Coordinates of C-alpha atoms and ligand atoms in Angstrom, one line a residue:
M1 CA -17.1 3.5 -3.0
E2 CA -18.5 0.1 -2.0
A3 CA -16.6 -2.1 1.1
S4 CA -17.8 -5.0 2.9
A5 CA -19.3 -4.1 6.3
L6 CA -17.7 -7.2 7.8
F7 CA -14.4 -6.0 6.4
I8 CA -14.6 -2.6 8.1
L9 CA -15.6 -4.6 11.3
R10 CA -12.7 -6.4 11.4
V11 CA -10.7 -3.4 10.7
L12 CA -12.4 -1.5 13.7
A13 CA -12.1 -4.9 15.7
T14 CA -8.4 -5.2 15.2
T15 CA -7.0 -1.9 15.1
D16 CA -6.7 0.3 18.3
F17 CA -7.1 3.8 16.8
K18 CA -6.4 5.6 20.2
N19 CA -2.9 3.9 20.7
L20 CA -1.5 4.1 17.0
T21 CA 2.6 4.0 17.1
K22 CA 5.1 5.3 14.3
I23 CA 8.7 4.4 13.6
K24 CA 10.8 7.2 15.4
G25 CA 12.9 8.8 12.9
G26 CA 10.5 7.5 9.5
N27 CA 8.9 4.8 8.2
D28 CA 12.0 4.1 5.7
L29 CA 14.2 3.1 8.7
L30 CA 12.2 -0.4 8.6
P31 CA 12.9 -1.5 5.2
A32 CA 16.2 -0.2 5.5
A33 CA 16.9 -2.1 8.6
I34 CA 15.6 -5.3 7.0
A35 CA 17.7 -4.3 3.9
S36 CA 20.9 -4.2 5.8
R37 CA 20.5 -7.7 7.1
L38 CA 19.9 -8.9 3.8
A39 CA 22.9 -7.2 2.0
G40 CA 24.2 -8.7 -1.0
R41 CA 20.8 -10.8 -1.4
I42 CA 18.5 -8.2 -2.5
I43 CA 18.3 -7.9 -6.3
Y44 CA 17.1 -4.2 -7.0
D45 CA 15.0 -2.6 -10.0
A46 CA 14.2 -6.3 -11.1
R47 CA 10.7 -6.9 -12.1
V48 CA 8.9 -10.1 -12.3
V49 CA 7.4 -10.8 -15.6
R50 CA 6.7 -14.6 -15.2
I51 CA 6.3 -17.0 -12.8
E52 CA 6.4 -21.0 -13.4
Q53 CA 6.4 -23.9 -11.6
D54 CA 6.4 -27.6 -11.8
A55 CA 6.9 -30.8 -9.9
T56 CA 10.5 -29.8 -9.1
G57 CA 10.9 -26.1 -8.6
V58 CA 9.5 -22.7 -9.2
R59 CA 10.9 -19.8 -11.3
A60 CA 10.6 -15.9 -11.4
I61 CA 11.5 -14.6 -14.9
V62 CA 12.8 -11.1 -14.0
T63 CA 13.8 -8.1 -16.0
Q64 CA 16.5 -6.0 -15.1
N65 CA 18.5 -3.3 -17.5
G66 CA 16.6 -4.8 -20.4
L67 CA 18.0 -8.3 -19.4
Q68 CA 15.9 -11.2 -18.6
Q69 CA 17.1 -14.0 -16.0
S70 CA 15.4 -16.7 -14.3
L71 CA 15.7 -17.3 -10.4
R72 CA 15.1 -20.8 -9.5
A73 CA 14.3 -22.4 -5.9
D74 CA 12.4 -24.8 -4.2
A75 CA 9.6 -22.6 -2.9
M76 CA 8.6 -18.8 -3.3
I77 CA 7.1 -16.3 -1.4
C78 CA 5.0 -14.0 -3.4
T79 CA 4.3 -10.6 -2.0
I80 CA 3.5 -8.6 -5.0
P81 CA 0.2 -6.8 -4.7
F82 CA -2.9 -8.3 -6.8
S83 CA -3.2 -5.4 -8.4
I84 CA 0.0 -6.2 -10.2
L85 CA 0.2 -10.0 -10.0
R86 CA -3.0 -9.9 -12.2
S87 CA -1.0 -8.5 -15.0
I88 CA 2.4 -11.3 -14.7
E89 CA 2.2 -14.5 -17.1
I90 CA 1.7 -17.2 -14.4
H91 CA 2.1 -21.0 -15.5
P92 CA 0.3 -23.2 -15.1
H93 CA -2.6 -21.0 -13.9
F94 CA -3.7 -20.5 -10.5
T95 CA -6.9 -22.8 -9.3
S96 CA -10.1 -20.9 -10.1
L97 CA -10.7 -19.1 -6.6
K98 CA -7.3 -17.9 -6.4
H99 CA -7.3 -16.8 -9.8
Q100 CA -10.7 -14.8 -9.1
A101 CA -9.5 -13.4 -6.0
M102 CA -6.4 -11.9 -7.8
E103 CA -8.7 -10.5 -10.6
Q104 CA -11.1 -8.8 -8.4
L105 CA -9.8 -7.9 -5.5
R106 CA -9.8 -4.0 -5.2
Y107 CA -7.4 -1.6 -4.3
A108 CA -8.7 1.7 -2.8
P109 CA -7.6 4.5 -4.6
V110 CA -5.3 7.2 -2.4
V111 CA -4.0 10.5 -3.4
K112 CA -2.0 12.7 -0.9
V113 CA -1.1 16.1 -1.5
A114 CA 1.5 18.1 0.8
F115 CA 1.8 21.6 1.2
Q116 CA 4.8 23.3 2.8
T117 CA 3.9 26.5 5.0
K118 CA 6.4 29.1 6.2
S119 CA 5.1 29.1 9.7
R120 CA 2.3 26.9 11.6
Y121 CA -0.1 29.4 11.7
W122 CA -2.9 26.8 12.7
Q123 CA -1.1 26.5 16.0
K124 CA -2.2 30.2 16.8
Q125 CA -5.5 29.6 16.1
G126 CA -5.1 26.4 18.6
L127 CA -5.7 23.9 16.0
S128 CA -3.6 20.7 15.8
G129 CA -3.6 20.6 12.1
F130 CA -4.9 17.2 11.9
A131 CA -8.9 16.9 10.7
E132 CA -11.2 14.2 9.5
M133 CA -13.4 15.5 6.8
D134 CA -16.6 14.2 4.7
H135 CA -16.0 12.2 1.4
S136 CA -13.1 9.9 2.9
A137 CA -10.6 12.9 3.2
E138 CA -8.1 13.7 6.2
I139 CA -5.5 16.1 6.8
W140 CA -2.6 15.3 8.5
N141 CA 0.3 17.6 10.4
P142 CA 3.3 15.4 9.6
S143 CA 5.3 18.3 11.4
W144 CA 3.8 18.1 14.6
D145 CA 6.6 16.6 16.1
R146 CA 9.6 17.9 14.2
P147 CA 11.8 21.1 14.8
G148 CA 11.7 24.2 12.9
E149 CA 9.3 26.9 11.9
R150 CA 7.9 25.7 8.8
G151 CA 4.9 23.2 8.6
I152 CA 3.2 20.7 6.7
L153 CA -0.5 20.5 5.9
Q154 CA -1.0 17.1 4.0
F155 CA -4.6 16.1 2.2
Y156 CA -5.6 12.5 2.0
Q157 CA -7.7 11.7 0.1
E158 CA -9.4 8.0 -0.8
G159 CA -12.2 6.6 -2.8
E160 CA -14.2 8.2 -5.9
R161 CA -12.5 11.8 -5.0
A162 CA -9.0 10.3 -5.3
L163 CA -9.7 9.2 -8.9
R164 CA -11.1 12.5 -9.8
L165 CA -7.7 13.9 -8.6
D166 CA -6.2 11.7 -10.7
R167 CA -7.5 12.9 -13.8
M168 CA -6.3 16.4 -13.1
G169 CA -3.3 18.3 -14.0
E170 CA -1.0 19.0 -11.0
D171 CA -2.0 22.7 -10.6
E172 CA -5.6 21.7 -10.6
R173 CA -4.7 19.3 -8.0
L174 CA -2.9 21.4 -5.9
N175 CA -5.5 24.0 -6.0
F176 CA -8.5 21.5 -5.3
A177 CA -7.0 20.1 -2.3
A178 CA -5.9 23.8 -1.2
S179 CA -9.4 24.8 -1.3
F180 CA -10.3 21.8 1.5
V181 CA -7.4 22.6 3.7
G182 CA -7.9 26.3 3.6
R183 CA -11.4 26.0 4.8
V184 CA -10.6 23.7 7.6
F185 CA -7.7 25.8 8.2
P186 CA -7.9 29.0 7.2
G187 CA -5.2 31.2 6.1
L188 CA -3.4 28.6 4.1
Q189 CA -0.6 30.4 2.0
A190 CA 1.4 27.1 0.8
D191 CA 4.4 27.7 -1.5
P192 CA 3.5 26.0 -4.6
E193 CA 7.2 24.9 -5.4
R194 CA 7.1 23.2 -2.3
S195 CA 3.7 21.6 -2.7
I196 CA 3.4 18.2 -4.1
S197 CA 0.8 15.7 -4.8
Y198 CA 1.2 11.8 -5.2
S199 CA -1.2 9.2 -6.5
W200 CA -0.8 5.6 -5.5
Q201 CA -2.6 4.6 -8.8
H202 CA -0.2 6.2 -10.9
N203 CA 2.7 4.0 -9.1
E204 CA 3.5 1.3 -11.7
W205 CA 4.9 -1.0 -8.6
A206 CA 1.6 -0.4 -6.7
R207 CA -1.7 0.5 -8.9
G208 CA -3.8 1.3 -5.9
A209 CA -3.0 1.8 -2.2
Y210 CA -4.1 -1.0 -0.1
S211 CA -6.5 -3.8 -0.4
E212 CA -10.1 -3.6 0.4
L213 CA -12.8 -6.3 0.5
R214 CA -16.4 -5.5 -1.4
P215 CA -19.6 -6.8 0.1
G216 CA -19.1 -10.4 -0.2
Q217 CA -15.7 -11.3 -0.6
M218 CA -14.8 -11.5 3.0
F219 CA -16.7 -14.7 2.9
A220 CA -15.9 -15.8 -0.8
F221 CA -12.3 -14.9 -0.9
S222 CA -10.6 -14.8 2.9
P223 CA -9.3 -18.5 2.4
A224 CA -8.1 -18.1 -1.2
L225 CA -6.3 -14.7 -0.7
V226 CA -3.9 -16.6 1.7
S227 CA -3.7 -20.4 0.4
R228 CA -0.6 -21.4 -1.4
E229 CA -0.3 -22.6 -4.9
G230 CA 1.7 -25.7 -5.0
R231 CA 5.3 -24.1 -4.3
I232 CA 3.9 -20.6 -4.3
H233 CA 3.1 -19.2 -1.2
F234 CA 1.4 -15.5 -0.3
A235 CA 2.3 -12.8 1.6
G236 CA 1.8 -8.7 2.0
E237 CA -1.1 -6.6 3.5
H238 CA -3.7 -8.0 1.2
T239 CA -3.1 -11.8 2.5
S240 CA -3.4 -10.8 6.3
A241 CA -6.1 -10.2 9.1
E242 CA -4.7 -6.5 9.1
P243 CA -4.7 -5.4 5.6
G244 CA -3.7 -1.8 5.0
W245 CA -1.1 -1.9 7.8
M246 CA 2.5 -2.5 7.9
Q247 CA 1.9 -4.6 10.8
G248 CA -0.6 -6.6 8.9
A249 CA 2.2 -7.1 6.3
L250 CA 4.7 -8.0 8.4
A251 CA 2.5 -10.6 10.3
S252 CA 1.8 -12.3 6.9
G253 CA 5.6 -12.8 6.1
F254 CA 6.1 -14.6 9.4
R255 CA 3.0 -16.7 8.3
A256 CA 4.3 -17.5 4.9
A257 CA 8.2 -18.2 6.1
K258 CA 6.4 -20.5 8.5
E259 CA 4.5 -22.4 6.1
V260 CA 7.7 -22.7 3.8
N261 CA 9.3 -24.3 6.3
E262 CA 7.1 -26.7 7.2
I263 CA 6.7 -28.0 3.8
L264 CA 10.4 -28.0 3.1
A265 CA 10.6 -30.2 6.6
Y266 CA 8.2 -32.5 4.7
T267 CA 9.5 -32.7 1.4
G268 CA 13.2 -32.6 2.6
Ligands
FAD301 C1 -1.3 6.1 1.2 C2 -1.2 5.2 2.4 C3 -1.1 5.2 3.6 C4 -0.9 4.5 4.9 N1 -0.7 4.6 5.8 C5 -0.3 3.6 7.0 C6 -0.4 3.9 8.0 O1 -0.2 5.0 8.6 N2 0.4 2.7 9.0 C7 0.5 1.7 8.4 O2 1.1 0.8 9.3 N3 0.3 1.5 7.2 C8 -0.1 2.5 6.6 N4 -0.2 2.0 5.1 C9 0.0 0.6 4.7 C10 1.4 -0.2 4.4 O3 2.1 0.9 3.6 C11 0.8 -1.2 3.7 O4 0.3 -2.0 4.8 C12 2.2 -2.3 3.3 O5 3.5 -1.4 3.0 C13 2.2 -3.2 2.5 O6 3.2 -4.2 2.3 P1 3.6 -5.0 1.4 O7 4.9 -5.9 1.5 O8 2.0 -6.0 1.6 O9 3.1 -4.3 0.0 P2 4.2 -3.2 -0.6 O10 5.1 -2.6 0.6 O11 3.3 -2.6 -1.4 O12 5.3 -4.3 -1.2 C14 5.1 -4.7 -2.3 C15 6.4 -4.9 -3.1 O13 6.1 -5.7 -4.4 C16 7.0 -4.8 -5.5 N5 6.4 -4.9 -7.0 C17 5.5 -4.7 -7.3 N6 5.5 -5.4 -8.8 C18 6.5 -6.1 -8.9 C19 6.8 -6.7 -10.3 N7 6.4 -7.2 -11.1 N8 8.3 -7.3 -9.5 C20 8.9 -7.2 -8.5 N9 8.4 -6.7 -7.9 C21 7.2 -5.9 -7.6 C22 7.0 -3.1 -5.3 O14 8.0 -2.8 -5.6 C23 6.9 -3.4 -3.8 O15 8.1 -3.1 -2.9 C24 -0.4 2.6 4.2 C25 -0.5 2.7 2.8 C26 -0.6 3.7 1.9 C27 -0.6 3.6 0.5

């Protein structure tokens, strides 16, 4: 798959790959902490199907349990990935460049396959359980700092091959991934009952993993990804200088919230 060289250079320049950090206890703790601060103000399982704005306000039309409701506000921060936003009705239409960016922004295809093993046999071979492979694939060992005998080896496939995995049935996908993992860490005897695959392309709330700009799009789309459309402000990893990272999504949220505060301060 073709990504913009400038886009890749920016990723390399803004990411300290030697000092990556993680949330102790699991990434879920972050949204859970945000949710507890916003208790009672979050509407779950509500799908935005239409966004409207006029001179007086902005509205999100949402469906929940088969019922439709309209939520009105002075301003909106839209964090829906463009892979989904492009299928939502928007009235009036976005300006031409925003519309083009929304339609054409590509999302990297990713499939993960996780194998549970009875033991962490690779450690006896002096191996870490992590590997970077050809064809945009990696192997991760998410059990490295977890207690217990059992282990997990996780195959992480991005790009064209992820799309190939998408076209396979679950058993074929597990076998395909096992053949790669077994080549790097010989002796893989995964329990098929405790092995699982996941495709972000099949997730109806995502339709892809994370945004990835094609050649020419850094120049053509960067301002349009971020710019507001009237009362609608945009946040999310795809609007940040660190796309594909939680950090980028968080920073974009601060930026959009600041934008809204400034605009509302002007307009009262
Ligand atoms: C395989 C994979 C590995 C990753 N690894 C890392 C990593 O190691 N470190 C790291 O920092 N980041 C990683 N990321 C990236 C990180 O997960 C994202 O950058 C971050 O979650 C983006 O946040 P966001 O709010 O922009 O989008 P999302 O988290 O995708 O949030 C968008 C929200 O919009 C909702 N939504 C979609 N459609 C609608 C609709 N119609 N109506 C209402 N709501 C809707 C979705 O349900 C979702 O909750 C990874 C991502 C993937 C896919």
